mmCIF file of C-alpha atoms in Angstrom:
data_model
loop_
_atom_site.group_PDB
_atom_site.id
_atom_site.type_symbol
_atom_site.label_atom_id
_atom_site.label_comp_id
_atom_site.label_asym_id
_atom_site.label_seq_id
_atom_site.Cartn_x
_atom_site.Cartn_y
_atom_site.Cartn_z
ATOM 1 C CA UNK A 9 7.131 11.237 -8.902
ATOM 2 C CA UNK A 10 7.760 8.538 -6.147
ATOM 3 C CA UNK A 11 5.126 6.378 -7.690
ATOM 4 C CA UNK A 12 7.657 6.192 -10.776
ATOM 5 C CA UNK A 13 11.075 6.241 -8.559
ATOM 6 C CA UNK A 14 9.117 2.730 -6.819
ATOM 7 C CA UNK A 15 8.061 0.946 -9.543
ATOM 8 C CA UNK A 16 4.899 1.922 -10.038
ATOM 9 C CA UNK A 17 4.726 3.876 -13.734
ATOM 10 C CA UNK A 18 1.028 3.061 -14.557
ATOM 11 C CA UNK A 19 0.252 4.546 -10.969
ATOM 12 C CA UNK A 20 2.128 7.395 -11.599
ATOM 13 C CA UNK A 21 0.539 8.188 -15.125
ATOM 14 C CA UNK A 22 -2.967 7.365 -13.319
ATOM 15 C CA UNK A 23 -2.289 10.105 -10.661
ATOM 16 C CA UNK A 24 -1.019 12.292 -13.591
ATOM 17 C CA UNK A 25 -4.339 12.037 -15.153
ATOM 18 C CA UNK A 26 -6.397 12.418 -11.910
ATOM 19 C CA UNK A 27 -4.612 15.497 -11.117
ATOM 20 C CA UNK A 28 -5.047 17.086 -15.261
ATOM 21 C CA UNK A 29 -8.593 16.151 -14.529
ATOM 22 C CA UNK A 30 -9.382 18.262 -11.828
ATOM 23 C CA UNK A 31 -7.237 21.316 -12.936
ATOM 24 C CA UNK A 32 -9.633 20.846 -16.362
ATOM 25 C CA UNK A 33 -12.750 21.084 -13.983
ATOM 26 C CA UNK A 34 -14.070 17.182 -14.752
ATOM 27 C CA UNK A 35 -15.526 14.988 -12.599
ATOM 28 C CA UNK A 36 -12.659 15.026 -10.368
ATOM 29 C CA UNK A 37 -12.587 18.204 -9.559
ATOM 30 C CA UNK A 38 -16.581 17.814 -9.028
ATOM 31 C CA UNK A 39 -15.783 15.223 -6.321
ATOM 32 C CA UNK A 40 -13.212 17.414 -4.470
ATOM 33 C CA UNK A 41 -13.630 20.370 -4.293
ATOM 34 C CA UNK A 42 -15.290 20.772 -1.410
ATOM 35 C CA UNK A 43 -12.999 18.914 0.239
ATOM 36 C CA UNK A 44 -12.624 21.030 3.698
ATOM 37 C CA UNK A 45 -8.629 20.114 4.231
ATOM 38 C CA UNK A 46 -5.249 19.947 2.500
ATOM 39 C CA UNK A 47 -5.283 17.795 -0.859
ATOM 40 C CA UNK A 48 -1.937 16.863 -0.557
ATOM 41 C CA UNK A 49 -1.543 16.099 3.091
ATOM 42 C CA UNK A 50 -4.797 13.879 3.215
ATOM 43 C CA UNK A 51 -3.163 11.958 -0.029
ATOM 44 C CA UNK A 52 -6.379 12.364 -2.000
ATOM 45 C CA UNK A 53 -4.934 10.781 -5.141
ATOM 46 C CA UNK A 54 -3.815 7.899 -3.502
ATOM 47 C CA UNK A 55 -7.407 7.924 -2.231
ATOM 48 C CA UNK A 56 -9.023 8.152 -6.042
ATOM 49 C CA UNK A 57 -6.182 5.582 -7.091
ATOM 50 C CA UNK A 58 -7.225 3.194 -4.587
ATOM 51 C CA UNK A 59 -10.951 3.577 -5.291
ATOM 52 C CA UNK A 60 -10.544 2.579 -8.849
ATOM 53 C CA UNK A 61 -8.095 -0.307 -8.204
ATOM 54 C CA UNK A 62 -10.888 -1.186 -5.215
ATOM 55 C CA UNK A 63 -13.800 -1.400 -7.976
ATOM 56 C CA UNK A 64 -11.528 -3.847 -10.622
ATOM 57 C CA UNK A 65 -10.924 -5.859 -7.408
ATOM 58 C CA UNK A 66 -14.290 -6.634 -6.806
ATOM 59 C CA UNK A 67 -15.046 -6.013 -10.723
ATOM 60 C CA UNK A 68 -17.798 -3.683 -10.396
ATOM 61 C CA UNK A 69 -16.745 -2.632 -13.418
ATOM 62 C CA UNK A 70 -15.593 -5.456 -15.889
ATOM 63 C CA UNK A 71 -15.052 -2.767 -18.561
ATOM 64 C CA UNK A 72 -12.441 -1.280 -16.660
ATOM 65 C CA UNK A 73 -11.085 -4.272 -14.659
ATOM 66 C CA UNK A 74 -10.174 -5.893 -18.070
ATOM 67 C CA UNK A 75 -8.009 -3.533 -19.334
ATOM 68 C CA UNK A 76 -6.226 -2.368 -15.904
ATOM 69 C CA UNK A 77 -2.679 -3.797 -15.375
ATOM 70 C CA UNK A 78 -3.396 -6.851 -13.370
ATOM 71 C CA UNK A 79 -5.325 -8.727 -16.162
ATOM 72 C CA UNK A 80 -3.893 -6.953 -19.063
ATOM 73 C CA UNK A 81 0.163 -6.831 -19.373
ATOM 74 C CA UNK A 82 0.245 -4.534 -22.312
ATOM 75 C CA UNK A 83 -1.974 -1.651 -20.850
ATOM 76 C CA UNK A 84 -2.309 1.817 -22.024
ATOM 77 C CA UNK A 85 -3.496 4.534 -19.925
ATOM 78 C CA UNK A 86 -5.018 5.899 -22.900
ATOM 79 C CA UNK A 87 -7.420 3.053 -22.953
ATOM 80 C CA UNK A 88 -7.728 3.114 -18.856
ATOM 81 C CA UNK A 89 -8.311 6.620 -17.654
ATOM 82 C CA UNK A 90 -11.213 6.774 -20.127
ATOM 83 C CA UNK A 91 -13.484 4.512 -18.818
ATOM 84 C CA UNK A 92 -12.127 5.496 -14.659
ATOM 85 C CA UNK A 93 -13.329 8.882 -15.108
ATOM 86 C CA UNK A 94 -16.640 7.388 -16.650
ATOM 87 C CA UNK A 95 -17.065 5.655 -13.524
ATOM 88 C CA UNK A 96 -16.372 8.835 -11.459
ATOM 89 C CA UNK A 97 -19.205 10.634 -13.881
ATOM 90 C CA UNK A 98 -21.592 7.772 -13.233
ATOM 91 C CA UNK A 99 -21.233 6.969 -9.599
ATOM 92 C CA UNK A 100 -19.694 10.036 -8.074
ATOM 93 C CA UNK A 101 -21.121 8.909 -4.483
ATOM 94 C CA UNK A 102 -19.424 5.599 -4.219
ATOM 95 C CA UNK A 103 -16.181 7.469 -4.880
ATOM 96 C CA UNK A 104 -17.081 10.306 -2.068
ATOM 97 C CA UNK A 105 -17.928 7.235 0.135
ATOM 98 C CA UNK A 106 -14.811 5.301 -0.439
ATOM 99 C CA UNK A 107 -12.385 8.185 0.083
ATOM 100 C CA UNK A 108 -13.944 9.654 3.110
ATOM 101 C CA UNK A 109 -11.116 6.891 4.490
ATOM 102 C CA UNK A 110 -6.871 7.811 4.713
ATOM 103 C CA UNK A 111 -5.025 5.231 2.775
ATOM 104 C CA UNK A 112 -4.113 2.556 4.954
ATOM 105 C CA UNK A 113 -0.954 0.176 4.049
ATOM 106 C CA UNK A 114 0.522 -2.722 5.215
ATOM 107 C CA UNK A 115 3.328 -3.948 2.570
ATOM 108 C CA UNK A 116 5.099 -6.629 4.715
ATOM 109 C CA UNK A 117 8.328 -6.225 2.379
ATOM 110 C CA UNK A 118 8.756 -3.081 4.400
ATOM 111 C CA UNK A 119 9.761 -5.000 7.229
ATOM 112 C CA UNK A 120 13.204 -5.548 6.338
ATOM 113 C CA UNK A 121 14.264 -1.984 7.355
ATOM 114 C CA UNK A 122 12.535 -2.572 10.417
ATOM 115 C CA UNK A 123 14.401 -6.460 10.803
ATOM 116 C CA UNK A 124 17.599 -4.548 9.704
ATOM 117 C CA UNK A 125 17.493 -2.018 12.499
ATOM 118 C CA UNK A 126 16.417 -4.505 14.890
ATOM 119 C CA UNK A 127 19.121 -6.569 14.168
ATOM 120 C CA UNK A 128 21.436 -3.696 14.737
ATOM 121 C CA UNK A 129 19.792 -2.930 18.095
ATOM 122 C CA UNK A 130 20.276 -6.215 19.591
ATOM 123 C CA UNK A 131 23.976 -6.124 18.951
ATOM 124 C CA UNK A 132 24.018 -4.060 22.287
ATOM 125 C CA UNK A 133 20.993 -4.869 23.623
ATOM 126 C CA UNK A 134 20.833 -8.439 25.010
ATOM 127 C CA UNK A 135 17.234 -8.718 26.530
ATOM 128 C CA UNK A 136 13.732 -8.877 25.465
ATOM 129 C CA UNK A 137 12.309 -6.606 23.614
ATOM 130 C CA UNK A 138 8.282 -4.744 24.133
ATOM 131 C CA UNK A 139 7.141 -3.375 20.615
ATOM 132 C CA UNK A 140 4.219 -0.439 19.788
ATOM 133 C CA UNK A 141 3.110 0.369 16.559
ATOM 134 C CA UNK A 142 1.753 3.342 15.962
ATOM 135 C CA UNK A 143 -0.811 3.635 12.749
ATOM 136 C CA UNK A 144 -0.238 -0.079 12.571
ATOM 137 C CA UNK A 145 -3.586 -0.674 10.734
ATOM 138 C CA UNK A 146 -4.164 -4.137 10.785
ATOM 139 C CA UNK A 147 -1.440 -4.667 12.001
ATOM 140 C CA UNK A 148 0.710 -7.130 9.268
ATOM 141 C CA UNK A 149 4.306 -5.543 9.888
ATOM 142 C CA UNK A 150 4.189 -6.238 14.035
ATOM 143 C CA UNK A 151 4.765 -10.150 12.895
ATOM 144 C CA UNK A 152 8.130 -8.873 10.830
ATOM 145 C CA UNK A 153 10.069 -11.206 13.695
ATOM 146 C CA UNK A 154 7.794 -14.297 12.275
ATOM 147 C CA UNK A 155 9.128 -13.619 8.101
ATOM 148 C CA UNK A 156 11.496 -15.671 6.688
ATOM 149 C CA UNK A 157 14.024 -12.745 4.616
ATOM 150 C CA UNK A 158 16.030 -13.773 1.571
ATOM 151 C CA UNK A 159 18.531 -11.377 -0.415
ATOM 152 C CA UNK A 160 21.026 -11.811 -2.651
ATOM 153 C CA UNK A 161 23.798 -11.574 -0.232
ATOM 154 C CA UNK A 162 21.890 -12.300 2.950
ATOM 155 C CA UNK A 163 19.227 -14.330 4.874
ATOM 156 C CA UNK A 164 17.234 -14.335 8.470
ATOM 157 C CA UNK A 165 14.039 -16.346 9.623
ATOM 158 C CA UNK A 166 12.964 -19.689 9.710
ATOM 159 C CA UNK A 167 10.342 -21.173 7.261
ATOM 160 C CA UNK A 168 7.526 -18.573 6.859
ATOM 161 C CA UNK A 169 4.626 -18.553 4.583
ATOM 162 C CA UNK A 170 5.509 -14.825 4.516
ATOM 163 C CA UNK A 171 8.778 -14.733 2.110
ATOM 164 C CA UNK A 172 10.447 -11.139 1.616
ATOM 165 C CA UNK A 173 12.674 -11.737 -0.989
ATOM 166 C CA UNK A 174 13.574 -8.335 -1.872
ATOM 167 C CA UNK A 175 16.735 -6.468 -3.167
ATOM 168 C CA UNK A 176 19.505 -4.901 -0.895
ATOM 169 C CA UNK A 177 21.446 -2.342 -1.024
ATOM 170 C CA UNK A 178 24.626 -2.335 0.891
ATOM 171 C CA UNK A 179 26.326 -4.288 3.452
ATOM 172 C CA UNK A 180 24.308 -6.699 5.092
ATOM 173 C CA UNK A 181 22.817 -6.543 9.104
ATOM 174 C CA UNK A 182 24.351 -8.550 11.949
ATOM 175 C CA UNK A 183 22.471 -11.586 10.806
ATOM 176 C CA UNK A 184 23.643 -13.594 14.107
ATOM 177 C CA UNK A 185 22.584 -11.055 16.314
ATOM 178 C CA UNK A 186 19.692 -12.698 18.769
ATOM 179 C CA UNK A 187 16.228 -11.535 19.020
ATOM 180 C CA UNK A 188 13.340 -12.017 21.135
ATOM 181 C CA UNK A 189 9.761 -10.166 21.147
ATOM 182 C CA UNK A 190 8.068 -10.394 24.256
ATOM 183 C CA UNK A 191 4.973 -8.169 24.005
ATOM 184 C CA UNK A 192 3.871 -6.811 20.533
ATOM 185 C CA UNK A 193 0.777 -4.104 20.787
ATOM 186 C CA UNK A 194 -0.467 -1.129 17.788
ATOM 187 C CA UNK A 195 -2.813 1.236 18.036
ATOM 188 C CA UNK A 196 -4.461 3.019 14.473
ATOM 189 C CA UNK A 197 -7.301 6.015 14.384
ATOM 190 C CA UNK A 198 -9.071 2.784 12.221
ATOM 191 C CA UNK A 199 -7.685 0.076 13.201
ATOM 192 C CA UNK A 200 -8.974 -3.136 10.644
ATOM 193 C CA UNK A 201 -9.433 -6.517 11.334
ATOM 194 C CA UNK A 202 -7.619 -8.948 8.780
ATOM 195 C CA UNK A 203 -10.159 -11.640 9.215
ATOM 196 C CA UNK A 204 -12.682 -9.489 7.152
ATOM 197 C CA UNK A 205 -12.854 -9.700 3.898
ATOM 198 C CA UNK A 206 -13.939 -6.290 3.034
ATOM 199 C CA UNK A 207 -11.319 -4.524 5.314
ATOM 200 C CA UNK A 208 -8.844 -7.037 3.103
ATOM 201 C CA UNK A 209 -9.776 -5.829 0.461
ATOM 202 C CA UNK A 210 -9.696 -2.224 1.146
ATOM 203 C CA UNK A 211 -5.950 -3.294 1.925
ATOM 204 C CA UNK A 212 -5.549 -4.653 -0.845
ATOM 205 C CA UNK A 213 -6.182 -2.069 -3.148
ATOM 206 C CA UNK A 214 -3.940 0.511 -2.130
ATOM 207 C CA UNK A 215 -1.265 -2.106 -2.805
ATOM 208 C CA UNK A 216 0.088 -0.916 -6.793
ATOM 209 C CA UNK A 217 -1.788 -3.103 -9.144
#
């Protein structure tokens, strides 16, 4: 499972459990299925993942919040998946409400294979350059020019209060090549506006916990 291959193993057992739920008939499979298009394509357990991380962000549920990985380092799913699919049983509509929405994501780190090709491009391109997003959400990753990016073998950027220090892979991009955004624009089917807290949020909790 990618979730695993990522990083991510309590996501991936979470998903697991999701998806045993709803072949068993539980309250899972109450919530979807009468879901009118593809499962898999509209990501619906990333959608039920990021509901449940949503409610321990804004601990709706302290039960749950206390034993999910972010305030517990030696978490069992055993203890976890209990009390999520309680919550489904209890409030099915504020799960049907919250997933009515695609997973949005904005993971700056990402923006080093986008400053990597960049970099590349500019080795033979010598001018400005005009940039479109598209499904840009709120938009984070259009700034990637405005990071400061710090490998093991490598740097680029100034100062930032945005640091991707990440690991590479590889040889490392033309770090001297010159760059130079002159117009940045995005466009999303729901596009969110960072300054609100409760779009931030939703952001926030399709990030891994």
């Amino acid at each position: 499972m990618y979730c695993d291959m990522f990083g991510s193993p309590f996501t991936a057992q979470l998903i697991k459990r999701i998806s045993e739920d709803y072949e068993r008939g539980g309250p899972v499979a109450a919530l979807l299925n009468d879901w009118a298009t593809n499962p898999r394509a509209d990501a619906l357990a990333l959608r039920l993942a990021g509901y449940f991380h949503h409610v321990v962000l804004v601990n709706r549920d302290p039960d749950l919040a206390a034993h999910y990985p972010s305030n517990l380092a030696n978490w069992s799913i055993e203890d976890i998946w209990p009390r999520a699919r309680a919550l489904l049983e209890r409030e099915p509509n504020a799960a049907a409400q919250f997933i009515r929405s695609a997973p949005q994501t904005n993971e700056t780190r990402r923006s080093i294979g986008l400053l990597a090709a960049f970099l590349h491009f500019a080795e033979s391109w010598k001018g400005e350059i005009d940039m479109i997003e598209i499904g840009a959400s709120a938009g984070l990753n259009l700034n990637w020019d405005r990071f400061a990016y710090r490998t093991a073998n490598w740097r680029w950027g100034q100062e930032s209060p945005v640091l991707i220090d990440t690991d590479w892979n590889g040889p490392p991009p033309p770090v001297n090549a010159s760059i130079t955004v002159r117009n940045r624009a995005a466009c999303d089917l729901n596009p969110l506006d960072i300054r609100d807290e409760a779009a931030r949020l939703r952001l926030k909790s399709y990030i891994w916990p």
